[in-house]
Short mmCIF file of C-alpha atoms in Angstrom, two decimals:
data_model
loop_
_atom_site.label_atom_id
_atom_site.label_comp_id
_atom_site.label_asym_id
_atom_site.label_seq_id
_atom_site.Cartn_x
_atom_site.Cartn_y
_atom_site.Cartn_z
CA UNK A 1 -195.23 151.05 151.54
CA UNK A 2 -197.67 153.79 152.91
CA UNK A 3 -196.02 156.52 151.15
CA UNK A 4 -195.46 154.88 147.78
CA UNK A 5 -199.09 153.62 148.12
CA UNK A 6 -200.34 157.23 149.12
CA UNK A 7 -198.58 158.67 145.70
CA UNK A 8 -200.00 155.35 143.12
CA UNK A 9 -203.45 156.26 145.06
CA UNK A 10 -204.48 158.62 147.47
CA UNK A 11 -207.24 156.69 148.74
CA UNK A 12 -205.97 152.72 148.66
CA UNK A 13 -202.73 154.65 150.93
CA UNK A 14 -205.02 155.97 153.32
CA UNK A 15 -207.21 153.22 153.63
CA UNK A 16 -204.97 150.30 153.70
CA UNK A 17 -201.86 152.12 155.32
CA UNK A 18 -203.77 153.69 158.55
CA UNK A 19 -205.44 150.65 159.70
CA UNK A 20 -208.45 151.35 158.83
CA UNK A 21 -209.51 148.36 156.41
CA UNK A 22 -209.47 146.40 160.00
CA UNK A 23 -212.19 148.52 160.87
CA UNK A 24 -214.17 148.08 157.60
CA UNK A 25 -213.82 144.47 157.53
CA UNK A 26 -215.21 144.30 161.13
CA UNK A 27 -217.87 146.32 160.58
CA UNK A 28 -218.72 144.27 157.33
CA UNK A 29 -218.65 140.98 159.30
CA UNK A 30 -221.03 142.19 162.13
CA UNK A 31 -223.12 143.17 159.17
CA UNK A 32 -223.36 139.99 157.56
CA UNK A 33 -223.65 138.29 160.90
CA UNK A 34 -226.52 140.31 161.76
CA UNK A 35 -228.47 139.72 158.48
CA UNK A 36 -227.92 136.47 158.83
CA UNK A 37 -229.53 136.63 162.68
CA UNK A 38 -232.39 138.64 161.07
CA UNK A 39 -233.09 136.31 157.94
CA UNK A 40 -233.34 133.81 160.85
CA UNK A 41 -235.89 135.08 162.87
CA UNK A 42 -237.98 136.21 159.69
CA UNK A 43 -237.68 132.72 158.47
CA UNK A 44 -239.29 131.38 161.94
CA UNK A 45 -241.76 134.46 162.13
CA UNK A 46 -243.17 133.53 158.54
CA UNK A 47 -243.16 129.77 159.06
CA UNK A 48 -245.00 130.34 162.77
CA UNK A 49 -247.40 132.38 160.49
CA UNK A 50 -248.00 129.90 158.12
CA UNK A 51 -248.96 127.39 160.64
CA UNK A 52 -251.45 130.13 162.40
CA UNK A 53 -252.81 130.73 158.62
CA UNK A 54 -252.90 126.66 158.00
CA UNK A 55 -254.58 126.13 161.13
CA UNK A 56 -256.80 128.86 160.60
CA UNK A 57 -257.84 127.49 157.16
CA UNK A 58 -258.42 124.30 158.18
CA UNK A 59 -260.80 125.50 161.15
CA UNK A 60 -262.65 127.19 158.28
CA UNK A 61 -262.93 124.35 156.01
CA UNK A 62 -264.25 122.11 158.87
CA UNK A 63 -267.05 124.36 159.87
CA UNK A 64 -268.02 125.16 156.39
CA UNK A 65 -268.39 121.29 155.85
CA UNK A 66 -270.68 120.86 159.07
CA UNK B 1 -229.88 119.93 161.88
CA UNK B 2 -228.47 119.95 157.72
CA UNK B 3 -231.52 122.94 157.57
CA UNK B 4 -229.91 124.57 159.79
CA UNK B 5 -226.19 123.91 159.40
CA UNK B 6 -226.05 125.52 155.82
CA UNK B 7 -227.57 128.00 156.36
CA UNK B 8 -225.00 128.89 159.57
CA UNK B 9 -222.05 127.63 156.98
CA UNK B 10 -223.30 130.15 154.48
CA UNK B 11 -223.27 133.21 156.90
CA UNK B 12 -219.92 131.64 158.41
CA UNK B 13 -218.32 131.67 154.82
CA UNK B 14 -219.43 135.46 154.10
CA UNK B 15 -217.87 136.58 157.52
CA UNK B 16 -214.73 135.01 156.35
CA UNK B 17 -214.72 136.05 152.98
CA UNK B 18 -215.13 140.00 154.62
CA UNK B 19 -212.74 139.43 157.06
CA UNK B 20 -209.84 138.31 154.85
CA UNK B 21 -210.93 140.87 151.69
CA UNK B 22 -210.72 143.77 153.99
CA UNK B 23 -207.83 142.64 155.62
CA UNK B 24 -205.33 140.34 153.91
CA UNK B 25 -202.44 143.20 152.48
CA UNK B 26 -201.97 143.00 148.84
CA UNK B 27 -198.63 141.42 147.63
CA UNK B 28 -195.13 143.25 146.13
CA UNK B 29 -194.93 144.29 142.71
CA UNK B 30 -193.36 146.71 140.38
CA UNK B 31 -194.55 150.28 139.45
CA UNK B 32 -192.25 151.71 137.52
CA UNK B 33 -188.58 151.52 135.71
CA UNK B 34 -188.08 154.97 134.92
CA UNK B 35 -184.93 157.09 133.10
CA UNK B 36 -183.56 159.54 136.03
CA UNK B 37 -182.25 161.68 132.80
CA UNK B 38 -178.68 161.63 134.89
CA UNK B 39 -175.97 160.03 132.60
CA UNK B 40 -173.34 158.55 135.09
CA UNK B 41 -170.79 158.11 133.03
CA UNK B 42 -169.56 156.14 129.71
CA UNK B 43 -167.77 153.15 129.35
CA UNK B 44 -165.88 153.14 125.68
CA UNK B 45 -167.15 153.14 122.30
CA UNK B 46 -169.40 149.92 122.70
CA UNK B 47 -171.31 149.97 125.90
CA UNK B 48 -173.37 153.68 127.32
CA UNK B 49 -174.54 154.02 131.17
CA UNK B 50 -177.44 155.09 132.09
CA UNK B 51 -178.74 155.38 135.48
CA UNK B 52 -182.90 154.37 136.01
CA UNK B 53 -184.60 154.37 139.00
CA UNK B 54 -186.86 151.17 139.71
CA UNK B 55 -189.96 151.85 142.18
CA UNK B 56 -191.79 149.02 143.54
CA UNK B 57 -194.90 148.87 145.58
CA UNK B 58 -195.13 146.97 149.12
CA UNK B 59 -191.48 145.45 148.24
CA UNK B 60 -188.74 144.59 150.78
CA UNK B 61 -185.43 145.99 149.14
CA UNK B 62 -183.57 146.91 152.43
CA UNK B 63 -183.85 143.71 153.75
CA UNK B 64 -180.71 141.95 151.99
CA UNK B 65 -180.42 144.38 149.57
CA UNK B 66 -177.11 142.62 148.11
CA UNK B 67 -179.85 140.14 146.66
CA UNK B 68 -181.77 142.50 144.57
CA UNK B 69 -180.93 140.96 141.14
CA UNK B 70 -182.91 142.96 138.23
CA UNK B 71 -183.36 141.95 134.82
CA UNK B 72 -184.61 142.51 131.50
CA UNK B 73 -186.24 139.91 129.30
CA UNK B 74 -188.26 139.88 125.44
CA UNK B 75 -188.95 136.62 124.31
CA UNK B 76 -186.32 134.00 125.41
CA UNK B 77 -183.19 137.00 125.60
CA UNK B 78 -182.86 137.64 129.56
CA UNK B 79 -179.83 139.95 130.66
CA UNK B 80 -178.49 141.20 134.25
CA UNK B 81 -179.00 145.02 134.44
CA UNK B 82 -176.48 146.46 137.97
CA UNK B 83 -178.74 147.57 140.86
CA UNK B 84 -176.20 150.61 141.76
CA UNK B 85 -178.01 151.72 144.94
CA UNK B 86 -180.91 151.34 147.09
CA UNK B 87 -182.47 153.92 148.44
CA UNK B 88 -185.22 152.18 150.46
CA UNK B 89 -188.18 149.38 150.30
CA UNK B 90 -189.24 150.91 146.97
CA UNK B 91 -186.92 152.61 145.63
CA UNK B 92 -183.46 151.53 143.85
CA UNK B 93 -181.09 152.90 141.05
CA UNK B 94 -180.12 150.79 138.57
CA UNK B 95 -177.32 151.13 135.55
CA UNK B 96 -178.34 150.46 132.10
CA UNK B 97 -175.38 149.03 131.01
CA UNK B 98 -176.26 147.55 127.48
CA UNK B 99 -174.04 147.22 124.16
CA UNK B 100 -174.81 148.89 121.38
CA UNK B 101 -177.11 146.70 119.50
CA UNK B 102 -180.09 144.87 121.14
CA UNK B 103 -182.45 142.36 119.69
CA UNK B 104 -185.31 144.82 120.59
CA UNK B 105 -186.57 148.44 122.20
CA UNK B 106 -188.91 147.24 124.21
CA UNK B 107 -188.37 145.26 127.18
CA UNK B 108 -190.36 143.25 130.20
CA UNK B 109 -188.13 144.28 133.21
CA UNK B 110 -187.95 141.68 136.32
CA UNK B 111 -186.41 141.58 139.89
CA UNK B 112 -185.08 138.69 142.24
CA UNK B 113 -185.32 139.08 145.89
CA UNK B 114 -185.26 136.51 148.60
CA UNK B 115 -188.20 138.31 150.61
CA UNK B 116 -190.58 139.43 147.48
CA UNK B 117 -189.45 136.87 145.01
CA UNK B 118 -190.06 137.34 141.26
CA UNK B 119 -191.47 140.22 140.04
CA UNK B 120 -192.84 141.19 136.63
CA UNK B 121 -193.13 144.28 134.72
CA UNK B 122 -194.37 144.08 131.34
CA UNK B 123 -192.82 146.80 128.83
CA UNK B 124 -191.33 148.19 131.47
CA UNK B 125 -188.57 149.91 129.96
CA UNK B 126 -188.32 150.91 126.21
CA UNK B 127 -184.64 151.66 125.23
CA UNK B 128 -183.68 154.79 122.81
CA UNK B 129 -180.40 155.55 120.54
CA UNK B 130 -179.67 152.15 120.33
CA UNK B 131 -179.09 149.65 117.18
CA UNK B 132 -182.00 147.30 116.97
CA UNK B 133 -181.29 144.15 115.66
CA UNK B 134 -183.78 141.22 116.09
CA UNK B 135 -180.45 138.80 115.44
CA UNK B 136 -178.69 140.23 117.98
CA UNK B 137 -178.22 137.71 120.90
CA UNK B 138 -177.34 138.70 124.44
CA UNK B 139 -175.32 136.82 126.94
CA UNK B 140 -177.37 134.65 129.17
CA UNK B 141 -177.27 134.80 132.66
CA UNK B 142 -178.35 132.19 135.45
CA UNK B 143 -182.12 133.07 135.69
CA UNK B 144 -184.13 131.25 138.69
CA UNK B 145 -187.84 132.68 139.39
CA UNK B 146 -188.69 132.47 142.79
CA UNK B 147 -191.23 132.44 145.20
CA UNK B 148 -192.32 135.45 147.74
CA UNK B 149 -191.19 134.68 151.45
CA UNK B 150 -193.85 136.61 152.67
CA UNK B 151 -197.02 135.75 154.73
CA UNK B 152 -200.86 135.29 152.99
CA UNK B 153 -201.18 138.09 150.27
CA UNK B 154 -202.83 138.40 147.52
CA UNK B 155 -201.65 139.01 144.02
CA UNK B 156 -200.14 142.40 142.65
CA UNK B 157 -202.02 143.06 139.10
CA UNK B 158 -200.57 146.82 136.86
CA UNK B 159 -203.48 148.95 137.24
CA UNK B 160 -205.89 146.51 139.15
CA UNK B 161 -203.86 146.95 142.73
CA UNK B 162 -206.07 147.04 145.51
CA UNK B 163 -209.47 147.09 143.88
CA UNK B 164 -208.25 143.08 143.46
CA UNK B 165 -210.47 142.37 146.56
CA UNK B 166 -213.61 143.46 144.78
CA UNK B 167 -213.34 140.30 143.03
CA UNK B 168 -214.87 138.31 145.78
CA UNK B 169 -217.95 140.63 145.88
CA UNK B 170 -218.70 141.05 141.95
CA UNK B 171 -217.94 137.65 140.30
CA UNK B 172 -219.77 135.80 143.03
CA UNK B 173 -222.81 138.03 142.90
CA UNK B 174 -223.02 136.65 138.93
CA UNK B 175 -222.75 133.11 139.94
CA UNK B 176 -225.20 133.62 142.15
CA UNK B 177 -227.93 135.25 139.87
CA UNK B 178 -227.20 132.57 137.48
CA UNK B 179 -227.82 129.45 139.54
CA UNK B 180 -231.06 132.01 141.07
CA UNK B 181 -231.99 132.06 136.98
CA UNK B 182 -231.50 128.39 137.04
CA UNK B 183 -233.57 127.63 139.79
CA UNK B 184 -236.31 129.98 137.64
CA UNK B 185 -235.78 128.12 134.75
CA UNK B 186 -236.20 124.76 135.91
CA UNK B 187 -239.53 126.08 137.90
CA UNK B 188 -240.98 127.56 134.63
CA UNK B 189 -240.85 124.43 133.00
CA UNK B 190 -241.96 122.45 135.60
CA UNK B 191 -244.98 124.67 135.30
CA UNK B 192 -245.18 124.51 131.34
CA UNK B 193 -245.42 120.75 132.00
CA UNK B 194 -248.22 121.01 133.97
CA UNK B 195 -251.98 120.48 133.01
CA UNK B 196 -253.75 123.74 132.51
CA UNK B 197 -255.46 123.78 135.94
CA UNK B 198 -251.72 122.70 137.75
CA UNK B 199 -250.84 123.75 141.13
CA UNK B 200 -249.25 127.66 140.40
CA UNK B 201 -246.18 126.30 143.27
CA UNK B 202 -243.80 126.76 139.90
CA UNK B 203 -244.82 129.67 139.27
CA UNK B 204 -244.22 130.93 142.40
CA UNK B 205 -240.91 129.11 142.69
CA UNK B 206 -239.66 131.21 139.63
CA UNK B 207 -241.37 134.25 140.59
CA UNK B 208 -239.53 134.30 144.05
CA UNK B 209 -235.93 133.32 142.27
CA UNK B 210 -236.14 135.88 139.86
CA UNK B 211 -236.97 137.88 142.28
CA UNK B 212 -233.67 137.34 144.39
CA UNK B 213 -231.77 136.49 141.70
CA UNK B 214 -232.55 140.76 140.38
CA UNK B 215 -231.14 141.99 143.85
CA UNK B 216 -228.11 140.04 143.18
CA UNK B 217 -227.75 141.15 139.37
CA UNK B 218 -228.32 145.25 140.28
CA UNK B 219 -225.79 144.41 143.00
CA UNK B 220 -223.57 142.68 140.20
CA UNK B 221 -223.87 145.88 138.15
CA UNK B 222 -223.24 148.16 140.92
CA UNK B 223 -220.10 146.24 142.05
CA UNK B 224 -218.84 146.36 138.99
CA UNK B 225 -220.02 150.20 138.06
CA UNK B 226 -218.08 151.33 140.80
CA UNK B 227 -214.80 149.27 139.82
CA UNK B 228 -215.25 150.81 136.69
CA UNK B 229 -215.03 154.24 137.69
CA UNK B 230 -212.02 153.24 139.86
CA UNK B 231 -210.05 151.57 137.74
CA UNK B 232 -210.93 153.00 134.51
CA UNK B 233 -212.51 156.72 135.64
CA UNK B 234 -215.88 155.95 133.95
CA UNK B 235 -218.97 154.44 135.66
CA UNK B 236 -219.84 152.97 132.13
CA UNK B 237 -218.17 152.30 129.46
CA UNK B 238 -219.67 150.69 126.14
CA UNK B 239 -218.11 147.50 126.37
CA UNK B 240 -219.94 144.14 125.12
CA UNK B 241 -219.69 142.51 128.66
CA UNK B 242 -220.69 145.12 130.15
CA UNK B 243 -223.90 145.93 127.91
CA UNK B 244 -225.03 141.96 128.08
CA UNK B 245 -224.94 142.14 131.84
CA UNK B 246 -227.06 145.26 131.61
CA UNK B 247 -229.58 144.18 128.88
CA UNK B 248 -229.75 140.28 130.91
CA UNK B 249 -230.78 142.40 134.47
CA UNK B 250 -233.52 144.51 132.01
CA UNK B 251 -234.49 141.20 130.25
CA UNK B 252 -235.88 140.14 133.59
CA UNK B 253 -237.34 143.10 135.03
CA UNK B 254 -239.65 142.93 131.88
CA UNK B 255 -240.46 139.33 133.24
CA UNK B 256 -241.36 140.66 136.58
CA UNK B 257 -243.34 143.95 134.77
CA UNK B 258 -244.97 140.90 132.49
CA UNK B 259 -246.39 139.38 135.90
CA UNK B 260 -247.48 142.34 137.09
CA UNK B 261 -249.34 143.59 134.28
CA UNK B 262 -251.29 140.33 133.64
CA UNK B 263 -254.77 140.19 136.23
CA UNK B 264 -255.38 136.28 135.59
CA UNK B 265 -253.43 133.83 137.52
CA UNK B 266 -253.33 130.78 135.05
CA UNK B 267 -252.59 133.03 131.87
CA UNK B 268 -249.95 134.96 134.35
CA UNK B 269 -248.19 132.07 135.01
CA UNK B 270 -248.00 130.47 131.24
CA UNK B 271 -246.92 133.20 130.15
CA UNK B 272 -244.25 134.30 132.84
CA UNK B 273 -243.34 130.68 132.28
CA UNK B 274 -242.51 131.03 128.24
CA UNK B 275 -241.09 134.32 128.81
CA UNK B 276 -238.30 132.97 131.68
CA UNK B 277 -237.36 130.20 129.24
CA UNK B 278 -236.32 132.99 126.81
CA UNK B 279 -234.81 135.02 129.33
CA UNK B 280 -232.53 132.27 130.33
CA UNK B 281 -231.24 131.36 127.03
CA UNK B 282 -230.65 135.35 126.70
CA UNK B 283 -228.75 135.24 129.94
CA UNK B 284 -226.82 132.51 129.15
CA UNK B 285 -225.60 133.92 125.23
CA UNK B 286 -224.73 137.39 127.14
CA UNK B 287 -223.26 136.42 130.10
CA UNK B 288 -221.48 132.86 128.99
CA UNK B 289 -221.39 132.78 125.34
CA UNK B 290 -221.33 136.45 123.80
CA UNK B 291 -218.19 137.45 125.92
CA UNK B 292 -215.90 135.12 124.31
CA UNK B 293 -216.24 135.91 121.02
CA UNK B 294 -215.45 139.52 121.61
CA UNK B 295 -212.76 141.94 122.86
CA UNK B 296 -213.12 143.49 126.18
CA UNK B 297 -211.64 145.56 128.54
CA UNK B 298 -213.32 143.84 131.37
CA UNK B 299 -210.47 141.69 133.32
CA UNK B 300 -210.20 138.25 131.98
CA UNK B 301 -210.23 139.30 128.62
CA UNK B 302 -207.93 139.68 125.88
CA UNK B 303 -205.41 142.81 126.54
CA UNK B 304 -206.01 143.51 129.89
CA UNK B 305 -204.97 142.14 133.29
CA UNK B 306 -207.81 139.79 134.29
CA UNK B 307 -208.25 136.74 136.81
CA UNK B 308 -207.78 134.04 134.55
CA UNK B 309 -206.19 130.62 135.22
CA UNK B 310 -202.72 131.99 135.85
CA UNK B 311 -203.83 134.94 137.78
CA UNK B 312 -206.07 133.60 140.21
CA UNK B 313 -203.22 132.22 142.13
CA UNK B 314 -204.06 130.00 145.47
CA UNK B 315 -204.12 132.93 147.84
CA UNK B 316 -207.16 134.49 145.37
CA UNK B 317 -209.10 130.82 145.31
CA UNK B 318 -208.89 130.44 149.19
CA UNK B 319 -210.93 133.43 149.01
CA UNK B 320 -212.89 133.54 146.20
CA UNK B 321 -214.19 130.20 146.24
CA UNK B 322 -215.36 130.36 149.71
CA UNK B 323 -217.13 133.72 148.37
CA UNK B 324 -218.57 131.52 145.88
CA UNK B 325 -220.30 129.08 147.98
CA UNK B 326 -220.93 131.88 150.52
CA UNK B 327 -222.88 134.27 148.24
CA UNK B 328 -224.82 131.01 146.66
CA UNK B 329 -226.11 129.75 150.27
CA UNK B 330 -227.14 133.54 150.83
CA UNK B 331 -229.31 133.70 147.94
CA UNK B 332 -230.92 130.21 148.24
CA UNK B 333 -231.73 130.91 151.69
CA UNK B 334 -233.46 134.64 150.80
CA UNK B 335 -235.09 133.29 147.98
CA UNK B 336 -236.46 130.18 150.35
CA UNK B 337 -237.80 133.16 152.55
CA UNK B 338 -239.07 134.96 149.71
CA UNK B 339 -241.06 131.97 148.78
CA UNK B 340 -242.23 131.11 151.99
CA UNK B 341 -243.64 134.90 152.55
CA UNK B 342 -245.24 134.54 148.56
CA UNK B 343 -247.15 131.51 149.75
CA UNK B 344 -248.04 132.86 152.89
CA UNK B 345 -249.58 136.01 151.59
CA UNK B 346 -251.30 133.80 149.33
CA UNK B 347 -252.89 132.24 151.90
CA UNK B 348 -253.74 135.07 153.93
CA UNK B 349 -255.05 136.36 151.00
CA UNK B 350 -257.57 132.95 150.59
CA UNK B 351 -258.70 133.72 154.18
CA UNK B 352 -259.48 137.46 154.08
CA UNK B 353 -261.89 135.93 150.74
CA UNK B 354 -263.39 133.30 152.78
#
């Protein structure tokens, strides 16, 4: 199948026959796993935020009311 | 616990959806039936032998090669061509041993095998120096399609081969700028329906969807650019499909230059609002309706191969779907985070005032 596949298209042969779409798809799933890690912690980062800047607005209010 | 378990199932989907694209081999099919120009003999006054070679890609003709049947088929006429020899997984001779007159020149050409089951190729052979008469009726042989005995694959398409797989990044990245658009849409009118001096959440809502829903559409393009230039050897070609997916992504990045060229909030938002509600219809006449009036080239349409009903065969939906949901989940969770850093900066903003 290699060879056949190497004469309909260089590239598809090479990639597919040699192994090497193992490699890509790994690499692609430890990329999508690790976006999805760092969405997670930026999620949590901007909600802890929003609780400093909700806590901080509320300080604000108070005083300005006394 | 349901916050956090689609958001895992999302990013669980997409690492599946990688894993089998980049890895699942694509299934057996036929390249070419070609004339080896090497007459092998004759056979009388009525009947002329020819011998063609038969090249198939990813097949398993060595294994059982007594079971290679090969045919030839237009409309409801099937007949048996000889397989004389074959070479090896991909390779076999065949005999065109045909009488004189035939029903037509052109002809879909098809093989049995136990291992790669039926296979198709369309035109595949168009016969010369014979008698062509549509009346003419050929003897019909016992004609069974079968099924590949061969582990997951997905389907072998003329032209399309492997570039199949890019079929679970492009289409899904659509699906998922549409239901982004949607979630836009419904936000802008929520805002329209608002009093004048209304919350500007809406607005915000469809400001951080659009937002989102843009990455996915230049991704959508860019997917599909580089497809193009695969599969067809252009990055662009002017193709109706093709043009409404381009003028939809520009419709919107005039919404997001509208926002940003307007100072006051409440007039910002009205008008973002009305503007999105014309954008979506525009998206949904270029993307949904526009397409099926007209001919394309893009895959699906009329004339070419395409993923339609019939050729998005269970191994492709195992996939595909999965890339669906996957790529959906993504970009509702990014455009959650989106909004929740909007609002945030808004507030930081309030406090910086104060």
């Amino acid at each position: 199948m290699f060879h056949t596949l190497l004469q309909v298209n260089p590239i598809e042969g090479f990639f597919f026959g040699s192994g090497k779409s193992m490699v890509v798809g790994g690499v692609a799933v430890i990329i999508i796993v690790g976006l999805g890690l760092w969405m997670w912690r930026m999620e949590k980062r901007i909600q802890r935020l929003d609780e400093t800047a909700t806590r901080q607005t509320n300080s604000s209010n108070e005083s300005a009311e006394a | 616990m349901i916050q956090r378990s689609w958001k895992i199932g999302g990013i669980a989907l997409l690492a599946y959806v990688f894993w089998t694209t980049f890895t699942v081999p694509l299934g057996p099919g036929l390249l070419e039936f070609r004339d080896r120009n090497e007459a092998a003999s004759t056979d009388g006054i009525t009947k002329r032998i020819e011998t063609y070679e038969l090249i198939g890609l990813g097949t398993h003709w060595t294994v059982q090669p007594e079971e290679l049947r090969l045919f030839i088929r237009k409309g409801d006429q099937i007949t048996p061509l000889p397989v004389i020899d074959v070479i090896d997984d991909t390779h076999a001779h065949a005999a065109l041993l045909l009488p004189d007159t035939l029903p037509s020149k052109a002809w879909d050409v098809l093989i049995n095998h136990p291992i790669d089951g039926t296979l198709f190729l369309q035109n595949g052979l168009f016969v010369e120096g014979f008698v062509v008469d549509e009346s003419a009726q050929l003897p019909r042989p016992q004609f069974e399609e079968r099924s590949a005995d061969l582990p997951h694959h997905f389907p072998f398409q003329p032209r399309i081969f492997e570039t199949i797989r890019n079929l679970m990044l492009h289409v899904p990245m659509w699906f998922t700028m549409f239901l982004l658009m949607g979630i836009a849409f419904v936000a802008s009118i929520r805002q329209l329906s608002q009093s004048a001096g209304g919350s500007s959440l809406f607005d915000l809502r469809a400001e951080a969807s659009v937002q989102v829903g843009m990455v996915f559409g230049v991704l959508g393009l860019l997917t599909g650019s580089l497809w193009a230039r695969y599969t067809w050897g252009a990055w662009w070609v002017d193709d109706p499909q093709l043009n409404g997916a381009l003028v939809t992504v520009l419709v919107y990045a005039g919404y997001l230059i509208l926002r940003g060229s307007v100072e006051d909030e409440r007039l910002k938002a009205r008008l973002a609002a009305v503007y999105n509600l014309f954008a979506f219809v525009i998206l949904t006449i270029l993307l949904m309706v526009l397409p099926r009036f007209t001919e394309s080239l893009h895959p699906g349409k009329g004339g070419n191969p395409g993923f339609n009903s019939y050729d998005l065969d269970s191994s492709l939906r195992a996939v595909f779907y999965p890339a669906v949901l996957g790529w959906m989940l993504l970009g509702t969770w990014m455009y959650r985070i989106r909004l929740q850093a909007t609002r945030l900066n808004q507030k930081l903003h309030r406090l910086n005032d104060e």
